[in-house]
PDB file of C-alpha atoms in Angstrom:
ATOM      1  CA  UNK A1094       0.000   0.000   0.000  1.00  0.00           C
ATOM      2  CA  UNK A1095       1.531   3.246  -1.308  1.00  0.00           C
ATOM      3  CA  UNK A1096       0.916   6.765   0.704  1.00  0.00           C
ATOM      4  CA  UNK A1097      -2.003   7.996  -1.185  1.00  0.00           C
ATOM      5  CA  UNK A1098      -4.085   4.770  -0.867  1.00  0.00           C
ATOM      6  CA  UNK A1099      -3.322   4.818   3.115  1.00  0.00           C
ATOM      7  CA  UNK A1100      -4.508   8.727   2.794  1.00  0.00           C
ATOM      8  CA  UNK A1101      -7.430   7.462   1.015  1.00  0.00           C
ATOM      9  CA  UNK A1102      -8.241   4.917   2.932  1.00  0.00           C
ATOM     10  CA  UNK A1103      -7.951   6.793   5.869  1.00  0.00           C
ATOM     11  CA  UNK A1104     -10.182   9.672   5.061  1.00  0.00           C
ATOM     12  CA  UNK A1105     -12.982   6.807   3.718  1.00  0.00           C
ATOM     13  CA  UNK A1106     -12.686   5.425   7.665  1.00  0.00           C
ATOM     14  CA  UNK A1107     -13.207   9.064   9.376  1.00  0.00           C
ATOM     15  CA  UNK A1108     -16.197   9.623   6.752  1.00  0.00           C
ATOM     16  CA  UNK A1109     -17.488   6.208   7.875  1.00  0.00           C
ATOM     17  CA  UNK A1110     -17.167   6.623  11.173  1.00  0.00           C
ATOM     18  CA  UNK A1111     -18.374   9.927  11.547  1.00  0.00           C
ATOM     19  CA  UNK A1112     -14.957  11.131  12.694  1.00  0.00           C
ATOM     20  CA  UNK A1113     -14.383  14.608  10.337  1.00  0.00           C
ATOM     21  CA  UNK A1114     -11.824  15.778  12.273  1.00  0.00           C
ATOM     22  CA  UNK A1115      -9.440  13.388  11.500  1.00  0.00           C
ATOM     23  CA  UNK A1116      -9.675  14.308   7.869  1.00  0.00           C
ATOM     24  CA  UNK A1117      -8.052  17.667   8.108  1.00  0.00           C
ATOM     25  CA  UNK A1118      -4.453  16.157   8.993  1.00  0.00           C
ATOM     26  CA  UNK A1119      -4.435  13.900   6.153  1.00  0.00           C
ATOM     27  CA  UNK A1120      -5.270  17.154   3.347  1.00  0.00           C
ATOM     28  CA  UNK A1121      -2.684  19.812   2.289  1.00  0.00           C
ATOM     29  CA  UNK A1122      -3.661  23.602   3.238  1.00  0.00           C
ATOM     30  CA  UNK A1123      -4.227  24.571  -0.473  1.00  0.00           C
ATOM     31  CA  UNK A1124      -6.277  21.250  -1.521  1.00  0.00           C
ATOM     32  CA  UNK A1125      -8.436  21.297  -4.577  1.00  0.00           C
ATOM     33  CA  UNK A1126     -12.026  19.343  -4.565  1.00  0.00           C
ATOM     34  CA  UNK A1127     -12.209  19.051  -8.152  1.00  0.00           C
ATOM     35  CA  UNK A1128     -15.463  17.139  -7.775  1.00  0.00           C
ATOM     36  CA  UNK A1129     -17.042  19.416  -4.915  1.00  0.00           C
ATOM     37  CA  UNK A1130     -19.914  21.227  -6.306  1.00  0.00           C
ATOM     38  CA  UNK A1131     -19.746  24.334  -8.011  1.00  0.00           C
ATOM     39  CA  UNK A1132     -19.150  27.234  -5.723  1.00  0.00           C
ATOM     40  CA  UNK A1133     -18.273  24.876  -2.555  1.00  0.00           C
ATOM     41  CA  UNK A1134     -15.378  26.358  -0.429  1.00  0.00           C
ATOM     42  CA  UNK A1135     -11.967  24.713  -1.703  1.00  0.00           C
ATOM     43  CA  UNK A1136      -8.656  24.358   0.460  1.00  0.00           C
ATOM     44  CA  UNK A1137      -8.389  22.039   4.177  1.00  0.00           C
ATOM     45  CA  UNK A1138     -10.942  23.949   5.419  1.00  0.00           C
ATOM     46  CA  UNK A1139     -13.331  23.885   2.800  1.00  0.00           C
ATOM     47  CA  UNK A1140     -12.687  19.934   2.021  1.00  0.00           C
ATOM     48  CA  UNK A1141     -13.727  19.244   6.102  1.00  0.00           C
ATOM     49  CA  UNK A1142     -16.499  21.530   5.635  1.00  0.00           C
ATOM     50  CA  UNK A1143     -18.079  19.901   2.378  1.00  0.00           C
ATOM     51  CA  UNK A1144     -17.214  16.118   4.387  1.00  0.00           C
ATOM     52  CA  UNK A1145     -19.011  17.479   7.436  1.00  0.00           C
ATOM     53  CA  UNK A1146     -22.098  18.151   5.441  1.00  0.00           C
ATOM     54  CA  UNK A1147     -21.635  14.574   3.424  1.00  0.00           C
ATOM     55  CA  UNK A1148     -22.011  13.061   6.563  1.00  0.00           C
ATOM     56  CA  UNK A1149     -23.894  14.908   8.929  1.00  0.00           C
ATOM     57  CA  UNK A1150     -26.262  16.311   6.985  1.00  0.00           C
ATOM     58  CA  UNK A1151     -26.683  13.564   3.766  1.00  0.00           C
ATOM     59  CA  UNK A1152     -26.106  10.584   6.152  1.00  0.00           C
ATOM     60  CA  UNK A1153     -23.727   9.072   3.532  1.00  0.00           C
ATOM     61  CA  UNK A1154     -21.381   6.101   4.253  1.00  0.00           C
ATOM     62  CA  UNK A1155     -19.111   4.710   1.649  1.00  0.00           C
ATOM     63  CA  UNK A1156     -18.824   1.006   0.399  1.00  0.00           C
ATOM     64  CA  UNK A1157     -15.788   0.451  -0.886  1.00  0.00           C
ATOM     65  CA  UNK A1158     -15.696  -1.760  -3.797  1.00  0.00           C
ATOM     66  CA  UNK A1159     -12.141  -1.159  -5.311  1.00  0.00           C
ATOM     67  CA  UNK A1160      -8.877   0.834  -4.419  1.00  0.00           C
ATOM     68  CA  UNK A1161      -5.997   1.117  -7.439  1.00  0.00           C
ATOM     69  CA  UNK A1162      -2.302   2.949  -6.275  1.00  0.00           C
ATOM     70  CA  UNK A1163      -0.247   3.780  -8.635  1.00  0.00           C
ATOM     71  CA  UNK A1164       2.331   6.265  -7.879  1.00  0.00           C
ATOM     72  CA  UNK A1165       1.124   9.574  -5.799  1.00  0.00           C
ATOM     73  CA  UNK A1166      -2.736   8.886  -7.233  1.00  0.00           C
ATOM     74  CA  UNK A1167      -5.034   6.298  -5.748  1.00  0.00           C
ATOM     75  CA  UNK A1168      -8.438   5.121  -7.340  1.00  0.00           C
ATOM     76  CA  UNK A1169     -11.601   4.313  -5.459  1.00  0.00           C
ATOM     77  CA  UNK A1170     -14.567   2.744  -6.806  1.00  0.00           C
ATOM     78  CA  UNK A1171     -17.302   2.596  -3.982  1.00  0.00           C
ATOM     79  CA  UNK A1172     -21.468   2.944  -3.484  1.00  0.00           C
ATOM     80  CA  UNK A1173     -22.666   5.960  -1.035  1.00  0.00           C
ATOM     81  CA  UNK A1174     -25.229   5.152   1.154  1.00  0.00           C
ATOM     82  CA  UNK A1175     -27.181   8.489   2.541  1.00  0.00           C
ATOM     83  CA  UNK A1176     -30.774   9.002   4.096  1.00  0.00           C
ATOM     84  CA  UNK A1177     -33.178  11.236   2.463  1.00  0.00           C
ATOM     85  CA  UNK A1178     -33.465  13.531   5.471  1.00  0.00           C
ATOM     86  CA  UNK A1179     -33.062  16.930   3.455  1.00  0.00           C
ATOM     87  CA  UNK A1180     -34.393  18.670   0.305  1.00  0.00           C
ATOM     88  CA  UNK A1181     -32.073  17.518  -2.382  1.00  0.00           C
ATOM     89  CA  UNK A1182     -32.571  18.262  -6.246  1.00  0.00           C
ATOM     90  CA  UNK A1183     -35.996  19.993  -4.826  1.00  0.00           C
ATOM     91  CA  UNK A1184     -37.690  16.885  -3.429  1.00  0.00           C
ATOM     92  CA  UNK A1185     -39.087  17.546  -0.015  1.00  0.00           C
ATOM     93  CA  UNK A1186     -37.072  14.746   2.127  1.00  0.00           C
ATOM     94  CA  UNK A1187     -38.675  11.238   2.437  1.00  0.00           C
ATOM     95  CA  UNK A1188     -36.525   9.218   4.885  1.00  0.00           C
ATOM     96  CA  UNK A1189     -35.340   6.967   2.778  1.00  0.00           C
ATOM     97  CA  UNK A1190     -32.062   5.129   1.978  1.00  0.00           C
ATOM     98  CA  UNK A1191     -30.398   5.658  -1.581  1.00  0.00           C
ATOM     99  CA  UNK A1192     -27.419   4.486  -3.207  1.00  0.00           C
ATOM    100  CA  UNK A1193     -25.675   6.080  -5.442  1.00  0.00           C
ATOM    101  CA  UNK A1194     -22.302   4.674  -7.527  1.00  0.00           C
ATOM    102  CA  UNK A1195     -19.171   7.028  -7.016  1.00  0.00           C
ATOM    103  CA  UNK A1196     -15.476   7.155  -8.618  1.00  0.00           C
ATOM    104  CA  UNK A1197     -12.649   9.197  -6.370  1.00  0.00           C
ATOM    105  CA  UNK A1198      -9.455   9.838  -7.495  1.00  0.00           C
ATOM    106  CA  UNK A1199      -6.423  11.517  -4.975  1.00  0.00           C
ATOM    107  CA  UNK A1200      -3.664  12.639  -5.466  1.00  0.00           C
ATOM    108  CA  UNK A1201      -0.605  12.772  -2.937  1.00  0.00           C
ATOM    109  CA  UNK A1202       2.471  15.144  -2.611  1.00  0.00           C
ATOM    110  CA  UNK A1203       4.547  15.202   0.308  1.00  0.00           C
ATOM    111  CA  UNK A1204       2.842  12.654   2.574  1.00  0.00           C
ATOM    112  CA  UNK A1205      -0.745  15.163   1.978  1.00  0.00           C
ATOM    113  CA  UNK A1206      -3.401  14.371  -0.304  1.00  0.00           C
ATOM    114  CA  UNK A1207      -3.373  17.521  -3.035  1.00  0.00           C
ATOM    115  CA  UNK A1208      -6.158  16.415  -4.534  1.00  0.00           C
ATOM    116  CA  UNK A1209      -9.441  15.159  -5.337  1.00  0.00           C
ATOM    117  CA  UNK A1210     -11.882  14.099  -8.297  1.00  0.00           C
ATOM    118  CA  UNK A1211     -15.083  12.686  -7.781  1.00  0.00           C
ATOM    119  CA  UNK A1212     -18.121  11.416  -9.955  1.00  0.00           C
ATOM    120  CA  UNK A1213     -21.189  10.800  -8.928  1.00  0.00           C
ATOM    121  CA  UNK A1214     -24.016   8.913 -10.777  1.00  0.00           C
ATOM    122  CA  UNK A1215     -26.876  11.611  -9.118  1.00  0.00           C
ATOM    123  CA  UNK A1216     -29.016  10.664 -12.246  1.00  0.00           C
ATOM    124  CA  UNK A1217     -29.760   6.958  -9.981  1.00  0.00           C
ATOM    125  CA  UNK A1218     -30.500   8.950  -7.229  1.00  0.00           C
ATOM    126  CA  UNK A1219     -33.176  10.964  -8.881  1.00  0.00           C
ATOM    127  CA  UNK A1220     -34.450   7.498 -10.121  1.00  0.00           C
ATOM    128  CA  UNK A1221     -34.631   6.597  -6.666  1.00  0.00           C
ATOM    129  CA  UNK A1222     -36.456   9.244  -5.582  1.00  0.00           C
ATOM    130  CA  UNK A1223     -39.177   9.311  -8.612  1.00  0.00           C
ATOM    131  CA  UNK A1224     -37.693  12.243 -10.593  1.00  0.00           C
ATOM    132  CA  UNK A1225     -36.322  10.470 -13.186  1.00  0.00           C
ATOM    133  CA  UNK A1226     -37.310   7.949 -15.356  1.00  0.00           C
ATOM    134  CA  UNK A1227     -35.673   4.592 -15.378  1.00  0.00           C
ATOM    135  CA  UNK A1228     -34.533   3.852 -19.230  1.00  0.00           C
ATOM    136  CA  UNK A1229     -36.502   1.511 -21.175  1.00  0.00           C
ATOM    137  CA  UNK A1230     -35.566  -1.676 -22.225  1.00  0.00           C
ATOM    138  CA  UNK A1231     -33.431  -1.775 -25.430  1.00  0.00           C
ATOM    139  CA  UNK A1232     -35.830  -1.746 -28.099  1.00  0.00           C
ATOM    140  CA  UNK A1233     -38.419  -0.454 -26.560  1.00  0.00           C
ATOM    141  CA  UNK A1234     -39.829   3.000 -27.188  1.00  0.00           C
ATOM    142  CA  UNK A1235     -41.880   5.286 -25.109  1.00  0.00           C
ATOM    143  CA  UNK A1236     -45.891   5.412 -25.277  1.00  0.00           C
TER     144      UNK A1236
END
């Protein structure tokens, strides 16, 4: 295990475990959220502060699937597992679980992660919360 998948890792463990303050540490001053959303507050402070709300407010826990290190970068395939507790893509909240596919990419200088890529397949979770359509069978065309 190189540095950046320990890094990794260890950030997935304080998001799982509720623990955001141990995710500071781990992030360099000037880190860059490349997959925060538009707007969000970059740098240390505003990575904890976007993982706080992940957490605390969206309820999300990570299932990791697969972890690739090569070099400084580190690739994580995993499902996030939230609670519909909050108005999200202007749906009232409905208490319910979601899943939702992700992709993360790190990168690692100097024993810090530098930073971060994410993608996030929202589309299911609009699915899952009746705002989107499901696709149709191959074939098969709408009525």
């Amino acid at each position: 295990m190189n540095t950046a998948e320990s890094l990794a890792r260890s950030v997935l463990d304080a998001l799982n475990s509720g623990e955001i303050d141990k995710i500071g540490p781990l992030v360099a001053e000037d880190f860059v959220d490349h997959g925060a959303p538009p707007g969000a507050p970059q740098g240390r402070a505003g990575y904890v502060q976007i993982m706080t709300f992940v957490t605390q407010t969206l309820r999300i826990r990570y299932e990791l699937h697969d972890i690739i290190s090569v070099g400084d970068k580190v690739a994580i395939r995993a499902t996030a597992h939230g609670v519909h507790d909050t108005e999200q893509y202007g749906v009232p909240p409905t208490g319910k679980p979601y899943t939702m596919p992700t992709m993360h990419m790190y990168r690692e200088k100097d024993g810090l992660l530098q930073e971060h890529w994410g993608v996030r397949d929202e589309l299911s979770v609009l699915r899952q919360f009746g705002i989107a359509p499901s696709p149709l069978p191959p074939g098969e065309t709408p009525s």
